[in-house]
Short mmCIF file of C-alpha atoms and ligand atoms in Angstrom, two decimals:
data_model
loop_
_atom_site.label_atom_id
_atom_site.label_comp_id
_atom_site.label_asym_id
_atom_site.label_seq_id
_atom_site.Cartn_x
_atom_site.Cartn_y
_atom_site.Cartn_z
CA MET D 47 140.83 79.00 81.77
CA ASN D 48 143.48 81.51 80.65
CA ILE D 49 143.87 81.04 77.08
CA VAL D 50 145.53 83.59 75.03
CA ASP D 51 145.94 81.80 71.70
CA VAL D 52 143.04 81.24 69.44
CA ASP D 53 141.94 77.69 68.40
CA TYR D 54 141.52 77.88 64.48
CA ASP D 55 140.93 74.15 64.02
CA GLY D 56 137.07 74.05 64.22
CA LEU D 57 134.42 75.87 62.23
CA ILE D 58 134.39 78.74 64.87
CA PRO D 59 137.66 80.07 65.97
CA ASN D 60 137.68 80.53 69.72
CA ASN D 61 139.58 80.86 72.94
CA VAL D 62 136.77 79.66 75.24
CA GLY D 63 137.25 75.94 74.88
CA LEU D 64 134.36 75.46 72.53
CA GLY D 65 135.85 72.08 71.52
CA SER D 66 134.85 70.55 74.97
CA ASP D 67 131.47 72.52 75.17
CA GLU D 68 129.30 70.31 72.90
CA ARG D 69 126.14 72.00 73.65
CA VAL D 70 127.26 75.59 73.05
CA LYS D 71 129.30 74.43 70.02
CA ARG D 72 126.31 72.72 68.35
CA ALA D 73 124.12 75.91 68.87
CA LEU D 74 126.65 78.14 67.36
CA GLU D 75 127.39 75.74 64.49
CA LYS D 76 123.57 75.73 63.93
CA TRP D 77 123.46 79.51 63.96
CA HIS D 78 126.49 79.83 61.55
CA PRO D 79 124.63 79.22 58.17
CA GLY D 80 122.07 81.84 59.00
CA TYR D 81 124.85 84.29 59.77
CA ILE D 82 126.67 83.59 56.46
CA ASP D 83 123.30 83.93 54.61
CA TRP D 84 122.90 87.35 56.29
CA TRP D 85 126.36 88.29 55.54
CA ASN D 86 125.98 87.55 51.85
CA ASP D 87 122.49 89.34 51.80
CA MET D 88 123.46 92.29 53.82
CA GLY D 89 127.21 92.57 54.02
CA PRO D 90 129.16 94.67 51.40
CA ASP D 91 127.45 94.73 48.19
CA GLY D 92 129.53 93.48 45.13
CA PHE D 93 132.76 92.54 46.87
CA GLN D 94 132.23 89.06 48.24
CA SER D 95 134.63 87.51 45.91
CA SER D 96 137.33 90.27 46.20
CA LEU D 97 140.41 89.42 48.01
CA VAL D 98 140.83 92.07 50.93
CA TYR D 99 144.00 92.59 52.89
CA LEU D 100 142.28 92.04 56.36
CA ARG D 101 143.55 91.52 59.80
CA THR D 102 142.47 88.75 61.82
CA ALA D 103 142.70 88.16 65.44
CA VAL D 104 145.00 85.27 66.33
CA SER D 105 145.41 85.86 69.94
CA VAL D 106 143.98 88.06 72.52
CA ASP D 107 147.44 89.27 73.79
CA PRO D 108 147.30 92.95 73.29
CA LYS D 109 150.78 92.84 71.80
CA GLY D 110 150.64 91.28 68.42
CA TRP D 111 147.09 90.01 68.37
CA ALA D 112 146.40 90.19 64.72
CA LYS D 113 147.75 89.02 61.53
CA PHE D 114 147.13 90.45 58.12
CA ASP D 115 146.49 88.65 54.86
CA TYR D 116 144.40 88.51 51.66
CA VAL D 117 140.90 86.94 52.61
CA LYS D 118 137.62 86.82 50.80
CA MET D 119 135.19 88.40 53.27
CA PRO D 120 132.72 85.31 53.45
CA ASP D 121 135.81 83.18 54.54
CA TYR D 122 136.69 85.56 57.25
CA ARG D 123 137.28 83.58 60.44
CA TRP D 124 134.66 85.18 62.72
CA GLY D 125 135.55 83.88 66.06
CA ILE D 126 134.69 84.18 69.75
CA LEU D 127 137.53 85.88 71.55
CA LEU D 128 137.56 86.73 75.23
CA ALA D 129 140.27 88.81 77.08
CA PRO D 130 142.05 86.50 79.48
CA GLN D 131 140.38 86.05 82.80
CA LEU D 132 141.80 88.07 85.60
CA GLU D 133 142.64 85.99 88.59
CA GLY D 134 140.44 86.93 91.62
CA ARG D 135 138.57 89.77 89.71
CA LYS D 136 136.14 91.54 92.05
CA ILE D 137 132.93 93.46 91.32
CA ALA D 138 134.01 97.03 91.35
CA PHE D 139 130.71 98.96 92.00
CA GLY D 140 126.96 98.46 92.86
CA ALA D 141 125.33 96.58 95.59
CA HIS D 142 127.66 93.57 95.14
CA LYS D 143 130.94 95.70 95.25
CA GLY D 144 133.91 93.67 96.53
CA GLU D 145 132.24 90.28 95.83
CA ALA D 146 133.87 87.82 93.40
CA ALA D 147 132.90 88.55 89.79
CA TRP D 148 130.37 86.11 88.49
CA GLN D 149 131.18 83.23 86.16
CA GLU D 150 127.35 82.42 85.85
CA ILE D 151 124.51 84.82 85.90
CA PRO D 152 122.65 85.52 89.09
CA GLY D 153 118.95 84.32 88.52
CA GLU D 154 117.46 87.72 89.53
CA TYR D 155 119.64 89.55 86.95
CA ARG D 156 119.03 87.46 83.92
CA ALA D 157 116.48 89.34 82.25
CA MET D 158 118.23 92.73 82.63
CA LEU D 159 121.51 91.35 81.53
CA ARG D 160 119.97 89.76 78.41
CA ARG D 161 118.50 92.93 77.47
CA LEU D 162 121.83 94.74 77.78
CA ILE D 163 123.52 92.09 75.68
CA VAL D 164 120.75 92.02 73.00
CA ILE D 165 120.79 95.84 72.64
CA GLN D 166 124.66 95.86 72.38
CA GLY D 167 124.39 92.96 69.77
CA ASP D 168 121.77 94.56 67.66
CA THR D 169 123.99 97.55 66.80
CA GLU D 170 126.71 95.37 65.30
CA PRO D 171 125.09 93.97 62.20
CA ALA D 172 123.11 97.07 61.90
CA SER D 173 126.12 99.24 60.98
CA VAL D 174 127.34 96.55 58.44
CA GLU D 175 123.81 96.98 56.83
CA GLN D 176 124.00 100.66 56.82
CA GLN D 177 127.41 100.56 55.14
CA ARG D 178 126.54 98.00 52.73
CA TYR D 179 126.79 99.92 49.42
CA LEU D 180 129.74 102.21 50.34
CA GLY D 181 132.26 99.94 48.69
CA LYS D 182 131.07 100.90 45.28
CA THR D 183 132.06 104.60 45.75
CA ALA D 184 135.34 103.98 47.65
CA PRO D 185 137.59 106.92 47.15
CA SER D 186 140.62 104.50 47.24
CA LEU D 187 141.47 100.89 47.85
CA TYR D 188 142.86 101.77 51.14
CA ASP D 189 139.65 103.30 52.31
CA MET D 190 137.68 100.37 50.82
CA ARG D 191 139.84 97.96 52.87
CA ASN D 192 139.26 99.91 56.18
CA LEU D 193 135.62 99.95 55.27
CA PHE D 194 135.56 96.21 54.98
CA GLN D 195 137.76 95.68 58.03
CA VAL D 196 135.22 97.56 60.15
CA ASN D 197 132.35 95.47 58.63
CA VAL D 198 133.92 92.12 59.29
CA GLU D 199 134.68 93.19 62.79
CA GLU D 200 131.28 94.43 63.60
CA GLY D 201 130.24 90.97 62.25
CA ARG D 202 132.65 89.37 64.81
CA HIS D 203 131.14 91.66 67.58
CA LEU D 204 127.85 90.11 66.64
CA TRP D 205 129.36 86.70 67.30
CA ALA D 206 130.68 87.97 70.60
CA MET D 207 127.19 88.86 71.80
CA VAL D 208 125.58 85.67 70.30
CA TYR D 209 128.17 83.53 72.16
CA LEU D 210 126.92 84.85 75.55
CA LEU D 211 123.35 84.51 74.50
CA GLN D 212 123.82 80.90 73.53
CA LYS D 213 125.95 79.94 76.29
CA TYR D 214 124.22 81.49 79.26
CA PHE D 215 120.49 82.19 78.28
CA GLY D 216 119.15 78.72 77.08
CA THR D 217 116.00 78.89 74.85
CA ASP D 218 115.58 82.66 75.21
CA GLY D 219 119.31 83.10 74.22
CA ARG D 220 118.72 81.26 71.13
CA GLU D 221 115.62 83.06 70.12
CA GLU D 222 117.42 86.30 70.48
CA ALA D 223 120.39 85.16 68.57
CA GLU D 224 117.94 84.33 65.63
CA ALA D 225 116.14 87.64 65.98
CA LEU D 226 119.54 89.57 65.75
CA LEU D 227 119.68 88.04 62.11
CA GLN D 228 116.12 89.01 61.36
CA ARG D 229 115.95 92.70 62.17
CA ARG D 230 117.15 95.02 59.37
CA SER D 231 118.57 98.58 59.58
CA GLY D 232 115.93 101.07 58.22
CA ASP D 233 113.23 98.42 57.67
CA PRO D 234 109.81 99.92 58.60
CA ASP D 235 108.46 96.54 59.86
CA THR D 236 111.55 94.92 61.46
CA PRO D 237 113.84 97.86 62.32
CA ARG D 238 117.06 97.60 64.40
CA MET D 239 116.46 98.61 67.89
CA LEU D 240 118.02 102.09 68.18
CA GLY D 241 117.32 105.04 66.05
CA ALA D 242 120.89 105.92 64.76
CA PHE D 243 121.29 102.44 63.71
CA ASN D 244 118.22 102.84 61.26
CA GLU D 245 119.61 105.89 59.56
CA LYS D 246 121.38 105.88 56.14
CA THR D 247 125.12 106.09 55.71
CA PRO D 248 124.93 107.34 52.19
CA ASP D 249 128.39 108.72 51.52
CA TRP D 250 131.95 108.45 52.67
CA LEU D 251 131.83 111.72 54.81
CA SER D 252 128.92 110.06 56.57
CA PHE D 253 130.87 106.95 56.99
CA PHE D 254 133.66 108.66 58.62
CA MET D 255 131.36 110.74 60.85
CA PHE D 256 129.57 107.50 61.83
CA THR D 257 132.80 105.65 62.69
CA TYR D 258 134.02 108.79 64.51
CA PHE D 259 130.77 109.73 66.55
CA THR D 260 128.68 106.40 66.55
CA ASP D 261 131.50 103.93 66.98
CA ARG D 262 132.69 106.24 69.84
CA ASP D 263 129.28 105.60 71.46
CA GLY D 264 130.03 101.73 70.99
CA LYS D 265 133.43 102.35 72.83
CA MET D 266 131.68 104.10 75.69
CA GLN D 267 129.06 101.43 76.07
CA LEU D 268 131.67 98.66 75.85
CA GLU D 269 133.82 100.46 78.55
CA ALA D 270 130.83 100.44 80.72
CA LEU D 271 129.91 96.97 80.04
CA ALA D 272 133.59 95.87 80.50
CA GLN D 273 133.16 96.82 84.08
CA SER D 274 130.42 94.21 84.63
CA GLY D 275 130.22 91.95 87.47
CA PHE D 276 129.20 89.19 85.02
CA ASP D 277 132.88 88.19 84.03
CA PRO D 278 132.34 86.70 80.54
CA LEU D 279 130.68 89.85 79.44
CA SER D 280 133.36 91.89 80.87
CA ARG D 281 135.99 89.92 79.01
CA THR D 282 134.41 89.82 75.67
CA CYS D 283 134.04 93.73 75.87
CA ARG D 284 137.47 94.12 76.82
CA PHE D 285 138.67 92.22 73.72
CA MET D 286 136.06 94.13 71.50
CA LEU D 287 137.51 97.48 72.60
CA THR D 288 140.74 96.46 71.09
CA GLU D 289 139.19 96.19 67.62
CA GLU D 290 136.92 99.30 68.12
CA ALA D 291 140.00 101.53 68.42
CA HIS D 292 140.65 100.91 64.77
CA HIS D 293 137.10 101.91 63.77
CA MET D 294 137.44 105.29 65.46
CA PHE D 295 140.82 105.53 64.00
CA VAL D 296 139.16 105.21 60.52
CA GLY D 297 136.66 107.91 61.34
CA GLU D 298 139.02 110.32 62.94
CA THR D 299 141.78 110.10 60.25
CA GLY D 300 139.10 109.96 57.34
CA VAL D 301 137.53 113.41 58.55
CA THR D 302 141.21 114.67 59.05
CA ARG D 303 142.15 113.75 55.56
CA ILE D 304 139.00 115.21 53.95
CA VAL D 305 139.54 118.57 56.15
CA GLN D 306 143.20 118.59 55.00
CA ARG D 307 142.29 118.20 51.38
CA THR D 308 139.81 120.98 51.49
CA CYS D 309 142.18 123.47 53.12
CA GLU D 310 145.04 122.63 50.86
CA ALA D 311 142.82 123.11 47.76
CA MET D 312 141.56 126.46 49.12
CA LYS D 313 145.08 127.55 49.76
CA GLU D 314 146.26 126.62 46.26
CA ALA D 315 143.56 128.34 44.68
CA GLY D 316 143.98 131.50 47.05
CA ILE D 317 140.58 131.20 48.77
CA SER D 318 140.62 132.30 52.28
CA ASP D 319 136.98 132.51 52.86
CA PRO D 320 135.66 129.11 54.02
CA TYR D 321 132.05 130.39 53.62
CA ASP D 322 132.52 131.00 49.74
CA ILE D 323 130.98 127.61 49.23
CA THR D 324 130.41 128.07 45.56
CA LYS D 325 134.11 128.70 44.84
CA VAL D 326 135.29 126.02 47.05
CA ARG D 327 133.07 123.54 45.58
CA LYS D 328 134.49 124.25 42.28
CA LEU D 329 137.58 122.80 43.34
CA GLY D 330 135.90 119.58 43.77
CA VAL D 331 136.44 119.40 47.61
CA ILE D 332 133.93 119.50 50.55
CA ASP D 333 133.47 122.95 52.06
CA LEU D 334 134.20 123.21 55.75
CA PRO D 335 130.60 124.41 56.59
CA THR D 336 129.13 121.27 55.11
CA ILE D 337 131.48 119.21 57.11
CA GLN D 338 130.33 121.00 60.26
CA LYS D 339 126.74 120.33 59.19
CA LYS D 340 127.65 116.62 58.91
CA ALA D 341 129.22 116.55 62.28
CA ASN D 342 126.13 118.38 63.81
CA LEU D 343 124.07 115.62 62.46
CA HIS D 344 126.02 112.62 63.46
CA PHE D 345 126.81 113.94 66.76
CA SER D 346 123.24 114.73 67.68
CA LEU D 347 121.89 111.30 66.39
CA THR D 348 124.62 109.57 68.31
CA LEU D 349 123.70 111.52 71.63
CA ASP D 350 120.27 109.88 71.39
CA LEU D 351 121.84 106.52 71.97
CA PHE D 352 122.75 107.36 75.48
CA GLY D 353 119.08 107.37 76.37
CA ASN D 354 117.12 109.44 78.97
CA GLU D 355 119.34 111.67 81.13
CA ILE D 356 117.61 110.37 84.08
CA SER D 357 117.02 106.66 83.92
CA THR D 358 115.84 103.93 86.24
CA ASN D 359 117.15 101.15 83.89
CA ALA D 360 120.65 102.67 84.06
CA ALA D 361 120.39 102.98 87.91
CA ASN D 362 119.16 99.37 88.15
CA ALA D 363 122.05 98.10 86.02
CA PHE D 364 124.60 99.94 88.00
CA HIS D 365 123.17 99.03 91.31
CA ALA D 366 123.01 95.28 90.17
CA GLY D 367 126.80 95.51 89.29
CA LEU D 368 125.99 94.66 85.53
CA LYS D 369 127.05 97.98 83.79
CA GLY D 370 129.41 100.36 85.43
CA ARG D 371 130.79 103.90 84.50
CA PHE D 372 133.51 105.00 82.07
CA ARG D 373 136.83 103.95 83.68
CA GLU D 374 135.14 103.07 86.94
CA GLU D 375 138.30 102.12 88.62
CA ARG D 376 139.66 105.62 88.17
CA LEU D 377 136.83 107.36 89.73
CA GLN D 378 137.25 108.58 93.42
CA ASP D 379 133.99 107.84 95.24
CA ASP D 380 132.25 104.97 96.96
CA HIS D 381 131.23 103.34 93.63
CA GLN D 382 127.68 102.67 94.98
CA LEU D 383 126.14 106.11 94.57
CA GLU D 384 123.42 105.48 97.12
CA GLY D 385 123.99 109.14 98.20
CA GLY D 386 125.52 111.96 96.06
CA THR D 387 124.27 113.96 93.27
CA TYR D 388 125.43 114.70 89.64
CA PRO D 389 124.64 117.69 87.77
CA VAL D 390 122.06 117.11 84.84
CA LEU D 391 120.97 119.53 82.09
CA ARG D 392 117.19 119.81 82.26
CA LEU D 393 114.63 121.86 80.49
CA LYS D 394 112.81 123.98 82.91
CA ASP D 395 110.06 126.37 81.61
CA GLY D 396 111.50 126.26 78.11
CA LYS D 397 115.06 127.05 79.59
CA ILE D 398 118.07 124.81 79.69
CA GLU D 399 119.43 124.67 83.19
CA LYS D 400 121.85 122.52 85.28
CA GLU D 401 120.23 120.62 88.00
CA ASP D 402 121.59 118.33 90.68
CA SER D 403 120.13 114.86 90.33
CA PRO D 404 120.54 111.57 92.35
CA ALA D 405 123.83 110.24 90.97
CA LEU D 406 122.49 106.80 90.51
CA SER D 407 119.63 107.93 88.28
CA ALA D 408 122.01 110.29 86.24
CA LEU D 409 124.29 107.54 84.96
CA ASN D 410 123.30 107.95 81.18
CA MET D 411 123.88 111.64 81.60
CA ARG D 412 127.53 111.06 83.07
CA LEU D 413 128.37 108.61 80.34
CA ARG D 414 127.16 111.08 77.66
CA ASP D 415 129.23 113.71 79.28
CA ASP D 416 132.30 111.46 79.16
CA TYR D 417 131.48 110.79 75.57
CA VAL D 418 131.41 114.53 74.64
CA VAL D 419 134.86 115.00 76.29
CA ASP D 420 136.25 112.00 74.15
CA CYS D 421 134.73 113.35 71.03
CA ASN D 422 136.20 116.79 71.51
CA LEU D 423 139.62 115.38 71.48
CA GLY D 424 139.54 114.50 67.91
CA VAL D 425 137.64 117.60 66.94
CA SER D 426 140.52 119.57 68.26
CA ARG D 427 142.99 117.64 66.25
CA TRP D 428 140.83 118.45 63.16
CA ASN D 429 140.96 122.19 64.11
CA LYS D 430 144.79 121.89 64.24
CA VAL D 431 144.90 120.84 60.66
CA ILE D 432 142.67 123.74 59.60
CA GLU D 433 144.82 126.11 61.73
CA GLN D 434 148.04 124.90 60.20
CA THR D 435 146.76 126.02 56.70
CA GLY D 436 145.99 129.39 58.00
CA ILE D 437 142.41 129.28 57.20
CA GLN D 438 139.93 130.96 59.81
CA PHE D 439 137.64 128.13 60.68
CA GLN D 440 136.80 125.91 63.68
CA ILE D 441 134.74 122.84 63.81
CA LYS D 442 132.54 122.91 66.91
CA LEU D 443 130.51 120.23 68.38
CA PRO D 444 126.80 121.53 68.62
CA HIS D 445 125.04 121.92 71.98
CA VAL D 446 123.65 118.73 73.44
CA ALA D 447 120.17 120.26 73.14
CA PHE D 448 120.41 120.47 69.36
CA HIS D 449 118.30 118.32 67.18
CA ARG D 450 117.44 115.47 69.74
CA HIS D 451 114.75 112.84 69.62
CA ILE D 452 115.37 111.18 72.95
CA GLY D 453 115.47 112.58 76.46
CA GLU D 454 115.20 115.93 78.02
CA PHE D 455 115.76 117.99 74.80
CA SER D 456 113.43 115.98 72.44
CA ARG D 457 110.79 118.52 73.80
CA THR D 458 112.55 121.58 72.54
CA THR D 459 113.92 123.00 69.27
CA ALA D 460 117.39 124.44 70.11
CA ASP D 461 120.11 125.71 67.74
CA VAL D 462 123.59 124.36 67.72
CA ASP D 463 124.40 127.04 70.48
CA GLY D 464 121.77 125.88 72.76
CA ASN D 465 119.52 128.76 72.22
CA VAL D 466 115.83 127.76 72.28
CA LEU D 467 114.17 128.54 68.88
CA SER D 468 110.46 128.40 68.03
CA PRO D 469 109.70 125.26 66.07
CA ALA D 470 108.85 127.55 63.15
CA GLU D 471 112.19 129.50 63.43
CA TRP D 472 114.07 126.08 63.78
CA THR D 473 112.51 124.78 60.67
CA GLU D 474 113.34 127.83 58.79
CA ARG D 475 117.13 127.67 59.77
CA ARG D 476 117.34 123.90 59.59
CA THR D 477 119.69 124.08 56.62
CA ASP D 478 122.03 126.34 58.54
CA PHE D 479 122.51 123.48 60.92
CA LEU D 480 122.02 120.28 59.03
CA PRO D 481 122.91 119.24 55.60
CA SER D 482 120.46 120.61 52.81
CA ALA D 483 119.21 118.65 49.75
CA GLN D 484 121.83 120.56 47.75
CA ASP D 485 124.61 119.58 50.12
CA LYS D 486 123.68 116.13 49.96
CA ASP D 487 123.49 116.30 46.05
CA TYR D 488 126.97 118.01 45.97
CA ILE D 489 128.62 115.28 48.23
CA GLU D 490 126.95 112.66 46.20
CA SER D 491 128.40 114.01 43.05
CA LEU D 492 131.87 113.68 44.51
CA MET D 493 131.29 109.96 45.38
CA GLN D 494 133.08 108.49 42.20
CA PRO D 495 135.05 105.34 42.81
CA GLN D 496 138.81 105.41 42.61
CA TRP D 497 140.01 101.84 42.53
CA GLU D 498 143.68 102.34 41.21
CA ALA D 499 146.20 101.14 43.68
CA GLY D 500 147.83 104.18 45.36
CA LYS D 501 145.38 106.74 43.95
CA PHE D 502 142.87 108.78 45.90
CA ALA D 503 139.71 110.64 44.98
CA GLY D 504 140.37 114.40 44.74
CA TRP D 505 138.23 115.40 47.83
CA ILE D 506 140.37 113.32 50.31
CA ALA D 507 144.15 113.46 51.15
CA PRO D 508 146.22 110.25 51.33
CA PRO D 509 146.84 108.62 54.67
CA LYS D 510 150.10 109.43 56.32
CA VAL D 511 150.92 105.74 56.70
CA GLY D 512 149.60 102.58 55.05
CA ILE D 513 147.88 99.68 56.83
CA ASP D 514 150.32 97.19 58.22
CA ASN D 515 153.13 99.67 57.17
CA LYS D 516 152.31 98.86 53.50
CA PRO D 517 153.62 101.31 50.92
CA GLY D 518 151.37 103.77 49.18
CA GLU D 519 150.87 101.89 46.08
CA PHE D 520 149.91 98.65 47.90
CA GLU D 521 146.78 96.91 46.46
CA TYR D 522 144.51 96.60 49.51
CA VAL D 523 141.74 95.15 47.65
CA LYS D 524 141.96 92.84 44.70
CA ILE D 525 138.54 93.34 43.18
CA ALA D 526 137.01 90.52 41.56
FE1 FE2 B 163 131.13 96.83 67.15
FE1 FE2 B 164 132.79 99.50 65.67
#
């Protein structure tokens, strides 16, 4: 099957021939009402009858895959879209390297694969839940629309994973698909599976940091799963990555626009010291040190998503050919990693040191390293904006040992430069590194809705270009 166009005739848009797959079609149609209930209960609060200028995928052709139109979110056509099957695709790594990619799941890998799919699937609805109330304080209709676009696409990503569960995992898959609708972000009894997806996203700076840092973890995981020897998983992840790019765009440009507005306001007011927080806040913009603290928070929470630096699960998934490395095809080695080492940061006698570890066990560390490199690209673009205004300040990612709850550094208390502090010292200096209650209150005080078309809240600059090349005064959301 090599379908590029999406079939929009049935209840569930798809390019997987659902029309001739009665069993899976029925299973998904049965799951559909529960999904809509979940969306209505946990999706954007208060905007379900508003018309939103959204993009919907009409094809999986990278050129021209989406169309834009006004849609009420509950009517969004969530569908199942796989990137086209590549003729003769081979498994690129692990013990099965060189074999034809699997169209069905090898029995011995079923449990491992199901776990990978469920973990990925669980993050998708979680972020929608975390962002549920942000529409109410949107700094513009443009930003509100971007939030909702991210939300409906995370909903679609849930569909993507649920399709795999329903099609390939029988009864277990059905149960997992149900459970994905039952867990709730931050719920003490039925939380989402991963820590960062149970945190709050209370304000728009958090939202932009989340889409910059945490959606980028999503990108890394999807890149690794796009390598999978299980071809349907690879294809679904490849298409998800097309959508994911927009989420990170929203995050990166969101932070850029905040930084830009802050620097411009400081210049206009003749303030050159970024640490003169009282003065800067009087201008109604977010001071740069607080932006840094938010970055510290979201970066460190996201690093935890990569799991333990040394991991048997990661080694097994790679060895089995289920989850590869970031851009596996560009790496110059045997793609099996039976020998060879990778440098891993370890905590040794209270000190942070590099240690060569077996490469196969160090795959989480490696993906995390690739992630940090990717994160730094956008950070340097933020710094360019600051530099252009002549203000002396640089945003810097904290050390990977800072504020960790999983892995090697969960056992220590390091500062943002990686110096190990005593727990008491760390607690005392906590608000030097992470947002304080006052910082949170101040940001919250700025979160006043600006819903007039073409207008922006005072703490964020307008974007350079509109979505779908729309002019500045375009009404991205018709609030009803
Ligand atoms: Fe996603
Ligand atoms: Fe995303």
